[in-house]
GROMACS .gro file of N, CA, C and O in nm:
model
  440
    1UNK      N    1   9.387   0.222   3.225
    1UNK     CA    2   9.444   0.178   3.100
    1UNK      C    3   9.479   0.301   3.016
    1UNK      O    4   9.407   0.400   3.001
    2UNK      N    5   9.600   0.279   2.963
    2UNK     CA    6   9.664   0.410   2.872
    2UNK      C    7   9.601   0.369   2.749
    2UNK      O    8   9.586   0.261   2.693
    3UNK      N    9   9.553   0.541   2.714
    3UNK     CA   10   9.523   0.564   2.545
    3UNK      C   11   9.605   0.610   2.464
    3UNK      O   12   9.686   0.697   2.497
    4UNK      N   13   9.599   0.551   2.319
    4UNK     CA   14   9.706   0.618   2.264
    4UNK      C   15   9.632   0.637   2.123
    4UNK      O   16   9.567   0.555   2.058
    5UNK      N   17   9.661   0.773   2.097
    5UNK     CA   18   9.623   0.861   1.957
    5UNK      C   19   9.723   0.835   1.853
    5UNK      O   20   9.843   0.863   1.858
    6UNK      N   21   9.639   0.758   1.729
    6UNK     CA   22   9.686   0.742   1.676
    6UNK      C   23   9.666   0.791   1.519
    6UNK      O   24   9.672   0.723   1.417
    7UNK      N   25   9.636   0.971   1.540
    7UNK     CA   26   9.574   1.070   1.448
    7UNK      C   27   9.713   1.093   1.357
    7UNK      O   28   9.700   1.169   1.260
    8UNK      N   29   9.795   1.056   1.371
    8UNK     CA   30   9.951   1.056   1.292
    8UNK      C   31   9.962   0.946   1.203
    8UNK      O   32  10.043   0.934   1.110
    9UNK      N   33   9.859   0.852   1.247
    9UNK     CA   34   9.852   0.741   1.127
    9UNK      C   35   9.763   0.804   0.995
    9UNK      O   36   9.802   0.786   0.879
   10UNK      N   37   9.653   0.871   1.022
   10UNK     CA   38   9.544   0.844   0.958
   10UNK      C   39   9.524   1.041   0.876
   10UNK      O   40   9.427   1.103   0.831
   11UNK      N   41   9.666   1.071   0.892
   11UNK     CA   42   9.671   1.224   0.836
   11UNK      C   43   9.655   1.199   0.639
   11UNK      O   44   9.724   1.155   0.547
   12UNK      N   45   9.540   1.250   0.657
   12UNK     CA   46   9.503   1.216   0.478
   12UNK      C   47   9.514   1.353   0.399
   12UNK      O   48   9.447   1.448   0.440
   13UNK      N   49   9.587   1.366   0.299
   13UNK     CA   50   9.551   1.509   0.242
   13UNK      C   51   9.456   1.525   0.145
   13UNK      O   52   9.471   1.489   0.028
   14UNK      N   53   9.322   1.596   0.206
   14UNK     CA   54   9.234   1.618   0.144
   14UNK      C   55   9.230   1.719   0.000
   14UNK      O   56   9.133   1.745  -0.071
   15UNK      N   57   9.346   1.754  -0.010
   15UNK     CA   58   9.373   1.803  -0.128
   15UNK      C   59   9.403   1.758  -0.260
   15UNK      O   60   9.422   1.823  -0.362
   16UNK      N   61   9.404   1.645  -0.242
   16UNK     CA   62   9.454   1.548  -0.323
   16UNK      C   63   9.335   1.520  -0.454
   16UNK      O   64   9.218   1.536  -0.419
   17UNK      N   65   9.354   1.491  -0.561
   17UNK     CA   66   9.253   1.455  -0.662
   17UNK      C   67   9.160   1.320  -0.614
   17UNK      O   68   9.219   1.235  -0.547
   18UNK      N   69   9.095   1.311  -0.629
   18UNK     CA   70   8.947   1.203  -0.629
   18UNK      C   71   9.049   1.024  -0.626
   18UNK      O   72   9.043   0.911  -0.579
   19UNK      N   73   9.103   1.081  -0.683
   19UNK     CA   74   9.116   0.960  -0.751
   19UNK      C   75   9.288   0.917  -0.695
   19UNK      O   76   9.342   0.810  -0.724
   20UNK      N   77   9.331   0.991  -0.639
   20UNK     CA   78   9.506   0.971  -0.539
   20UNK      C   79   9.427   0.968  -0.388
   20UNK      O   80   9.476   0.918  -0.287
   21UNK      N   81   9.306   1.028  -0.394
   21UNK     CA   82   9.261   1.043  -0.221
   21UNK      C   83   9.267   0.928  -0.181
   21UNK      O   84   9.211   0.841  -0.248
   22UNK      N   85   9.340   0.893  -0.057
   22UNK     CA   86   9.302   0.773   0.016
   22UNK      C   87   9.220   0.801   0.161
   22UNK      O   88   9.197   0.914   0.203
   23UNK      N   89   9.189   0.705   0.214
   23UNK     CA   90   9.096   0.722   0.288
   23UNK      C   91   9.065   0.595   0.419
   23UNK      O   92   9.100   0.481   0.386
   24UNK      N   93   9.017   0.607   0.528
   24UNK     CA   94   9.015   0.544   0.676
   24UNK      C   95   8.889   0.445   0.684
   24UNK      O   96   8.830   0.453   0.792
   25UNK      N   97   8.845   0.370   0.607
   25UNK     CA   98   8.814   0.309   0.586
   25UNK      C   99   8.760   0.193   0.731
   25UNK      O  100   8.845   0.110   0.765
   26UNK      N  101   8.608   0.194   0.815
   26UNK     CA  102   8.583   0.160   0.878
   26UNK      C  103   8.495   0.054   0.871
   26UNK      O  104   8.379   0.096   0.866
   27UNK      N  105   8.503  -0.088   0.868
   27UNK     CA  106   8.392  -0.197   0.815
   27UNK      C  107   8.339  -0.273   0.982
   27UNK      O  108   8.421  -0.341   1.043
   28UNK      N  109   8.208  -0.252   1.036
   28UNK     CA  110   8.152  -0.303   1.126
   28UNK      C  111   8.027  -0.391   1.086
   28UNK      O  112   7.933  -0.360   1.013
   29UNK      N  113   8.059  -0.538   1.170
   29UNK     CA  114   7.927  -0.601   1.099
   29UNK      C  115   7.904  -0.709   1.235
   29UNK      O  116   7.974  -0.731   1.334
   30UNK      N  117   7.776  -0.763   1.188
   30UNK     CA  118   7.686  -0.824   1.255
   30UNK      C  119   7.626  -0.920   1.180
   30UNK      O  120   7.521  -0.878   1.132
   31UNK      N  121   7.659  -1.068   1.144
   31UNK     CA  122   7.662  -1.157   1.059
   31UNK      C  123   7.584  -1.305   1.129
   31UNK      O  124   7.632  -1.357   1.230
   32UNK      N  125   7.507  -1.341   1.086
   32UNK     CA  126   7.438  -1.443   1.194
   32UNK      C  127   7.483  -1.570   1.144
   32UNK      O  128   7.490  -1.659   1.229
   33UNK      N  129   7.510  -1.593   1.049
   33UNK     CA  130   7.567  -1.724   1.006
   33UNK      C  131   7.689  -1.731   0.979
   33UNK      O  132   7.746  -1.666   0.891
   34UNK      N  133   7.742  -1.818   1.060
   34UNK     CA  134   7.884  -1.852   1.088
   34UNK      C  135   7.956  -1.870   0.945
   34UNK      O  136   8.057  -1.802   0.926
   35UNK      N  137   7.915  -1.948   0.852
   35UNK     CA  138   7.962  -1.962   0.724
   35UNK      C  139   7.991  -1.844   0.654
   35UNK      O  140   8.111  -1.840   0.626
   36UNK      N  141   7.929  -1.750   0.616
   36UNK     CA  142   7.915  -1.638   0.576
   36UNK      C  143   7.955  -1.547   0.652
   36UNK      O  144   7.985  -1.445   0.590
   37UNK      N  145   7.973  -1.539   0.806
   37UNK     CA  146   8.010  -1.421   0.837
   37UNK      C  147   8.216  -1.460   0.803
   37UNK      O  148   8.310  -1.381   0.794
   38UNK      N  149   8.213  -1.590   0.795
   38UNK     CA  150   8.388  -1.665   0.783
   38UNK      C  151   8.409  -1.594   0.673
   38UNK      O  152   8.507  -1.521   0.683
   39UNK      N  153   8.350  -1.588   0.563
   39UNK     CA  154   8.321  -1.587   0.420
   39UNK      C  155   8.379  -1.389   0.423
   39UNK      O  156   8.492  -1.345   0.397
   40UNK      N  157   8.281  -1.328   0.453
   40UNK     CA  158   8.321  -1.188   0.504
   40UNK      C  159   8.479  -1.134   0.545
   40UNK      O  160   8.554  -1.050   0.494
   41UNK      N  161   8.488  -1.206   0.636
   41UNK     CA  162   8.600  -1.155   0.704
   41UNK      C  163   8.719  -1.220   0.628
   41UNK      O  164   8.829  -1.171   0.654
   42UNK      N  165   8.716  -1.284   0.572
   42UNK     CA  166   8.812  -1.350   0.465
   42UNK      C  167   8.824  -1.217   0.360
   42UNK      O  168   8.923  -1.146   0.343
   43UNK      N  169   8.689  -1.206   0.295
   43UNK     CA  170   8.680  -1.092   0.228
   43UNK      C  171   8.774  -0.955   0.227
   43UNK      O  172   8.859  -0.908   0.151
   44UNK      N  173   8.690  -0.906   0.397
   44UNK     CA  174   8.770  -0.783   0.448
   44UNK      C  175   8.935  -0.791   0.449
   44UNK      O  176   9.005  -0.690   0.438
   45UNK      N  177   8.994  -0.941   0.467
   45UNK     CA  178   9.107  -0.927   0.521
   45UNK      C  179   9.204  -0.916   0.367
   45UNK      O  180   9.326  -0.934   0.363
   46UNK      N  181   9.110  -0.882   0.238
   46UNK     CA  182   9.190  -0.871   0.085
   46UNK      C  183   9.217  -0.682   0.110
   46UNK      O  184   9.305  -0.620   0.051
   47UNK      N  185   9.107  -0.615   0.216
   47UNK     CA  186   9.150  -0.507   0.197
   47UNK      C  187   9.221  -0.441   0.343
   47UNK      O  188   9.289  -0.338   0.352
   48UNK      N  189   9.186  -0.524   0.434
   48UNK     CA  190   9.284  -0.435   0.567
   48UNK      C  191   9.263  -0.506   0.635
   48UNK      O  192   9.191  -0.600   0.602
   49UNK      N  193   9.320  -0.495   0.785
   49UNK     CA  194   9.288  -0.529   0.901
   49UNK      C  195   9.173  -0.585   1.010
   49UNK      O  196   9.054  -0.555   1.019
   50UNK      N  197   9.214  -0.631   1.049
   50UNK     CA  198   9.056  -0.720   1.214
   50UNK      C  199   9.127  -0.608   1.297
   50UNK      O  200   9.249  -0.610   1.310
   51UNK      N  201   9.046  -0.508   1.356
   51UNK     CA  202   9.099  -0.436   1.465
   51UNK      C  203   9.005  -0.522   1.568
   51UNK      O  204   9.043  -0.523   1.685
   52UNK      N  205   8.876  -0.600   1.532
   52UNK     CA  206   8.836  -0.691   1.641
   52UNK      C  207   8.714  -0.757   1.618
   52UNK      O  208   8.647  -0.725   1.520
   53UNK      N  209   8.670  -0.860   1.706
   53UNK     CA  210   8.623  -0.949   1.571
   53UNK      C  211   8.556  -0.919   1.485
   53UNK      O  212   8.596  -0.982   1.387
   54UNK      N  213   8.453  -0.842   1.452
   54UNK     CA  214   8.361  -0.788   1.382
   54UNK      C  215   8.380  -0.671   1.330
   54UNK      O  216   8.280  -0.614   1.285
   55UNK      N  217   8.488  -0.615   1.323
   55UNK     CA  218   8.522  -0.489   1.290
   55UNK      C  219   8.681  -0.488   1.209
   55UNK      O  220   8.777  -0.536   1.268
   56UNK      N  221   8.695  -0.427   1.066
   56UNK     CA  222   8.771  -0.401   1.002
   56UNK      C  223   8.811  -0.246   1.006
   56UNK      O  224   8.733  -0.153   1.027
   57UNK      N  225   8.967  -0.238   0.978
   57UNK     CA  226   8.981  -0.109   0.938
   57UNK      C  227   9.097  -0.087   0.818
   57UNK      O  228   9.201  -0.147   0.844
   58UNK      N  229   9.099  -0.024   0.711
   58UNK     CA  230   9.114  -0.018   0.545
   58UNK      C  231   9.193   0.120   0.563
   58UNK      O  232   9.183   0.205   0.651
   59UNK      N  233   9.268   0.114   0.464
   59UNK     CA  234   9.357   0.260   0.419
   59UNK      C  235   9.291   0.210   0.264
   59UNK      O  236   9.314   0.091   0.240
   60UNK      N  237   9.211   0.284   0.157
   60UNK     CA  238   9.179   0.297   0.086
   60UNK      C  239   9.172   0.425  -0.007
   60UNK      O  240   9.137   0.537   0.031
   61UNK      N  241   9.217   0.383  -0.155
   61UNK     CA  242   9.190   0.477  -0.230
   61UNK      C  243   9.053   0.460  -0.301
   61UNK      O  244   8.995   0.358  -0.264
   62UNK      N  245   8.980   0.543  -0.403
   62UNK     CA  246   8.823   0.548  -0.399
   62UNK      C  247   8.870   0.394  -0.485
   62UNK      O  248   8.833   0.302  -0.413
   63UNK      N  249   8.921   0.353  -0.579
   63UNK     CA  250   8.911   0.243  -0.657
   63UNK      C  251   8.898   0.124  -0.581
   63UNK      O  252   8.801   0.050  -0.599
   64UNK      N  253   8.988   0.096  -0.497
   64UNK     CA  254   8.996   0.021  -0.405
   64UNK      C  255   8.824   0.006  -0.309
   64UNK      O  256   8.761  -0.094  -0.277
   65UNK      N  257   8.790   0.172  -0.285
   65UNK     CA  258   8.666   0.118  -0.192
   65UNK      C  259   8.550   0.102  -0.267
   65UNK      O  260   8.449   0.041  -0.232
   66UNK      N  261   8.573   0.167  -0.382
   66UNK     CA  262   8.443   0.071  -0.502
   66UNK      C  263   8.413  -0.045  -0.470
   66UNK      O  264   8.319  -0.092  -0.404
   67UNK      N  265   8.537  -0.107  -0.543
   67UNK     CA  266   8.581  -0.275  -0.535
   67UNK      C  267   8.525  -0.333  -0.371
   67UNK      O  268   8.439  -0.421  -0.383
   68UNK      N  269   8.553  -0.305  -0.252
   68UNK     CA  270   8.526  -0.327  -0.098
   68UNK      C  271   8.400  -0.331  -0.110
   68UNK      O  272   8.345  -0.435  -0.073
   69UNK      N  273   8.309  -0.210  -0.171
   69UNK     CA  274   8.123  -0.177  -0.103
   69UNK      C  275   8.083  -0.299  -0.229
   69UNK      O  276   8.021  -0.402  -0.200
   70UNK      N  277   8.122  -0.271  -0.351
   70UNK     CA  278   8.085  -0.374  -0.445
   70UNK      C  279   8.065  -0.503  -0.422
   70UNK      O  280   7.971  -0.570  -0.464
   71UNK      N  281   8.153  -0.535  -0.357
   71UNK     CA  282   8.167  -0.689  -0.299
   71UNK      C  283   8.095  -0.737  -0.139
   71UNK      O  284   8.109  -0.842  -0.077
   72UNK      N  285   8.045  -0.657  -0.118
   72UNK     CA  286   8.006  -0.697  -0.029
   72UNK      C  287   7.859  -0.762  -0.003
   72UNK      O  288   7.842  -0.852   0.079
   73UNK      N  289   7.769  -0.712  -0.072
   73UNK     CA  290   7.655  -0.790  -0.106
   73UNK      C  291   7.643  -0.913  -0.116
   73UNK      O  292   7.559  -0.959  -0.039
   74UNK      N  293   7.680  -0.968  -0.164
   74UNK     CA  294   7.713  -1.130  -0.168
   74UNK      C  295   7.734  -1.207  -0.083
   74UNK      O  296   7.737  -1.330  -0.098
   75UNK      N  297   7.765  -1.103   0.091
   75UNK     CA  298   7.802  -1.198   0.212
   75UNK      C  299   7.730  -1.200   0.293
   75UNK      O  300   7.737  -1.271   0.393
   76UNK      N  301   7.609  -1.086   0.254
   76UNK     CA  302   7.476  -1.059   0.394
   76UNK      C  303   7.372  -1.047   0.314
   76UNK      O  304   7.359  -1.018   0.195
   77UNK      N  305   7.282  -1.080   0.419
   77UNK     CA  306   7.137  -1.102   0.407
   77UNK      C  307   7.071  -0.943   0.462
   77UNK      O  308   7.123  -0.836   0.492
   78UNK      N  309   6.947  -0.987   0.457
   78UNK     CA  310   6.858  -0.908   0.517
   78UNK      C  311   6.840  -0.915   0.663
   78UNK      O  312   6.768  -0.839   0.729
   79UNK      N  313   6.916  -1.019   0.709
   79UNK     CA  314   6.869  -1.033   0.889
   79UNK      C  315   7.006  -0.985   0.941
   79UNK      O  316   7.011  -0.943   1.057
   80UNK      N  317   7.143  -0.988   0.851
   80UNK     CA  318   7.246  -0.918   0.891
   80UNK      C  319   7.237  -0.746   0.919
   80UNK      O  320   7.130  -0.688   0.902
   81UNK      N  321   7.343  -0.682   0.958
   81UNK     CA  322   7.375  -0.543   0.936
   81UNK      C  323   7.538  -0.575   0.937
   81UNK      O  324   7.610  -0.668   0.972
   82UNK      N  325   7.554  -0.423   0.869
   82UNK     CA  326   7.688  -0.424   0.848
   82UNK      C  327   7.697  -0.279   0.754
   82UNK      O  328   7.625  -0.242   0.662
   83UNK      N  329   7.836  -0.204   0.830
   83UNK     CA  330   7.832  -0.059   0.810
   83UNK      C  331   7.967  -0.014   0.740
   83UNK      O  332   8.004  -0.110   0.672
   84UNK      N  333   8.008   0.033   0.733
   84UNK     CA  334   8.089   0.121   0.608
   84UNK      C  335   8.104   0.209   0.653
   84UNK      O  336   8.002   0.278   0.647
   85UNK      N  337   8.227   0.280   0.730
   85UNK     CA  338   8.250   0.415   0.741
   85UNK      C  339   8.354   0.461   0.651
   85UNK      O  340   8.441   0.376   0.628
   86UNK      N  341   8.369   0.588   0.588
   86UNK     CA  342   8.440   0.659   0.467
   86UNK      C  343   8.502   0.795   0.561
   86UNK      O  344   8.439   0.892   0.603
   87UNK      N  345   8.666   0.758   0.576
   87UNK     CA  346   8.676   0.888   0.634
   87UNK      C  347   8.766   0.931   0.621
   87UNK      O  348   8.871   0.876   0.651
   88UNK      N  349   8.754   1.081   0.555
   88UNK     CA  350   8.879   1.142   0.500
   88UNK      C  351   8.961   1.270   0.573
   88UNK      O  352   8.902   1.300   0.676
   89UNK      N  353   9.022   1.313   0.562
   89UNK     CA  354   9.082   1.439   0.651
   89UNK      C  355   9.205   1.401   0.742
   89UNK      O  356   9.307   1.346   0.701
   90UNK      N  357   9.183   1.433   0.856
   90UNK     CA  358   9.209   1.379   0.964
   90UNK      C  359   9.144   1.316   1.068
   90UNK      O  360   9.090   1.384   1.154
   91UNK      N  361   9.142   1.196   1.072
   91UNK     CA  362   9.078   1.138   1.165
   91UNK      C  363   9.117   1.092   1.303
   91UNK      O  364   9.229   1.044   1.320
   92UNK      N  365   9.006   1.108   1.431
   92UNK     CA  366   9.045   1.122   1.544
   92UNK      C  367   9.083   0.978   1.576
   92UNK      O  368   8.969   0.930   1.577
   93UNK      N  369   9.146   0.900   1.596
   93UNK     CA  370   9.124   0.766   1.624
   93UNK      C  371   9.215   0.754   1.759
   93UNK      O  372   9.335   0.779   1.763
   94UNK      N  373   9.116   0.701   1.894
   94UNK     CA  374   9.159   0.680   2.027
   94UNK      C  375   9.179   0.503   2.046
   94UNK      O  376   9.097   0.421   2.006
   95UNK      N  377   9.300   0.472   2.111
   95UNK     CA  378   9.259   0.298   2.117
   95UNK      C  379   9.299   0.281   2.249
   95UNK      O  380   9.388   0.357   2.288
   96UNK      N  381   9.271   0.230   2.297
   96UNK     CA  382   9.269   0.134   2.457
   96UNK      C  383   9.269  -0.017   2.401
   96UNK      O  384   9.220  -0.077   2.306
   97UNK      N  385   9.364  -0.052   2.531
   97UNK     CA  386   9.393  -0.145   2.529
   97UNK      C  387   9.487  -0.187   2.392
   97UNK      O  388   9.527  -0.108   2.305
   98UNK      N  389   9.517  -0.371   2.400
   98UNK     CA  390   9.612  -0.396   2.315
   98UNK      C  391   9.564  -0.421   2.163
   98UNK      O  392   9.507  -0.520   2.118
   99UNK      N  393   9.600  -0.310   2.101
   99UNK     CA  394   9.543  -0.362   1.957
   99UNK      C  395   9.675  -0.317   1.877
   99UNK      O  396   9.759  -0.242   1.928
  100UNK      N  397   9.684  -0.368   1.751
  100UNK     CA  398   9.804  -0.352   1.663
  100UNK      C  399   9.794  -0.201   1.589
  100UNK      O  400   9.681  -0.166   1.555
  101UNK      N  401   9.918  -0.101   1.558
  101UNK     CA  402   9.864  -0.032   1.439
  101UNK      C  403   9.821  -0.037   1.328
  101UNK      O  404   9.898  -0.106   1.262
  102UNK      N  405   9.721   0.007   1.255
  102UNK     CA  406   9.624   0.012   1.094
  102UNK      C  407   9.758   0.044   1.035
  102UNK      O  408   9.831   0.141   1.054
  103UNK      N  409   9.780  -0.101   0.933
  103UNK     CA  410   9.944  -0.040   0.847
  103UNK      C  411   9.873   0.043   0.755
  103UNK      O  412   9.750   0.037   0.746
  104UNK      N  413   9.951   0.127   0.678
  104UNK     CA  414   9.892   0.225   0.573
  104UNK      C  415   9.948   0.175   0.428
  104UNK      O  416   9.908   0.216   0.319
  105UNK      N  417  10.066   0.059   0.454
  105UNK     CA  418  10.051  -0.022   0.287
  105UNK      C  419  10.002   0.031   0.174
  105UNK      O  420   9.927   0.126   0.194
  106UNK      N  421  10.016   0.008   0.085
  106UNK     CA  422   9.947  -0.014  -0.015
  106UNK      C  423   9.869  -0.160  -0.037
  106UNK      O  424   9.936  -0.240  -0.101
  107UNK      N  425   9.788  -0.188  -0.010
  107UNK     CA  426   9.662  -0.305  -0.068
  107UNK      C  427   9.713  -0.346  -0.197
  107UNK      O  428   9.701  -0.255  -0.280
  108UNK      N  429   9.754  -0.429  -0.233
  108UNK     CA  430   9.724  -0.463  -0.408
  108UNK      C  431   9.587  -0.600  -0.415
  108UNK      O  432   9.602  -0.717  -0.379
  109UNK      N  433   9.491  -0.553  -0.458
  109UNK     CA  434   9.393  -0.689  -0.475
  109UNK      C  435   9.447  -0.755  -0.594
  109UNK      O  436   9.500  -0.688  -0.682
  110UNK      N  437   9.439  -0.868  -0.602
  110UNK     CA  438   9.425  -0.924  -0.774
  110UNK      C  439   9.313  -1.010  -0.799
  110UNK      O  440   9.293  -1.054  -0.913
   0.00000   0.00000   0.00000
């Protein structure tokens, strides 16, 4: 199976002020109740993509990922997990198999 790099998506300039930085935004979770994990992924899908079932991926600026970590409490418990990756620079990202590209959009929540 062919890989394809897709480090041309995710070229961030770290030079950028705090607050123009955007960022690669990685949401992995593990949700035991079906209601709530529905509830979640509804959630995730106000700020990016299902790259697969349990896993989101976000083009985010910091305001935006406030708003994302903020909100997320409200959908897991203590018997869940669920992770948050923040990644700025350039990031290596390898994919196999058929998955769509992470659009880089702009998000507008309301």
């Amino acid at each position: 199976m062919e890989t394809r790099l897709l480090d041309d998506y995710f070229r961030f300039d770290d030079t950028e002020p705090e607050e123009m930085r955007r960022y690669l935004v990685v949401v992995i979770y593990d949700v035991i109740d079906n209601k709530r994990r529905n509830r979640l992924a509804k959630y995730l899908k106000r700020f990016g993509f299902r790259v697969q079932k349990s896993a989101f991926e976000c083009v985010l600026d910091s305001k935006n990922y406030k708003k994302l970590t903020g909100g997320i409490a409200k959908y897991i418990t203590a018997d869940d997990l669920l992770r948050v990756y923040k990644l700025a620079g350039n990031a290596d990202v390898q994919v196999w198999g058929s998955v769509e590209k992470t659009e880089v959009d702009e998000v507008i929540i309301v």
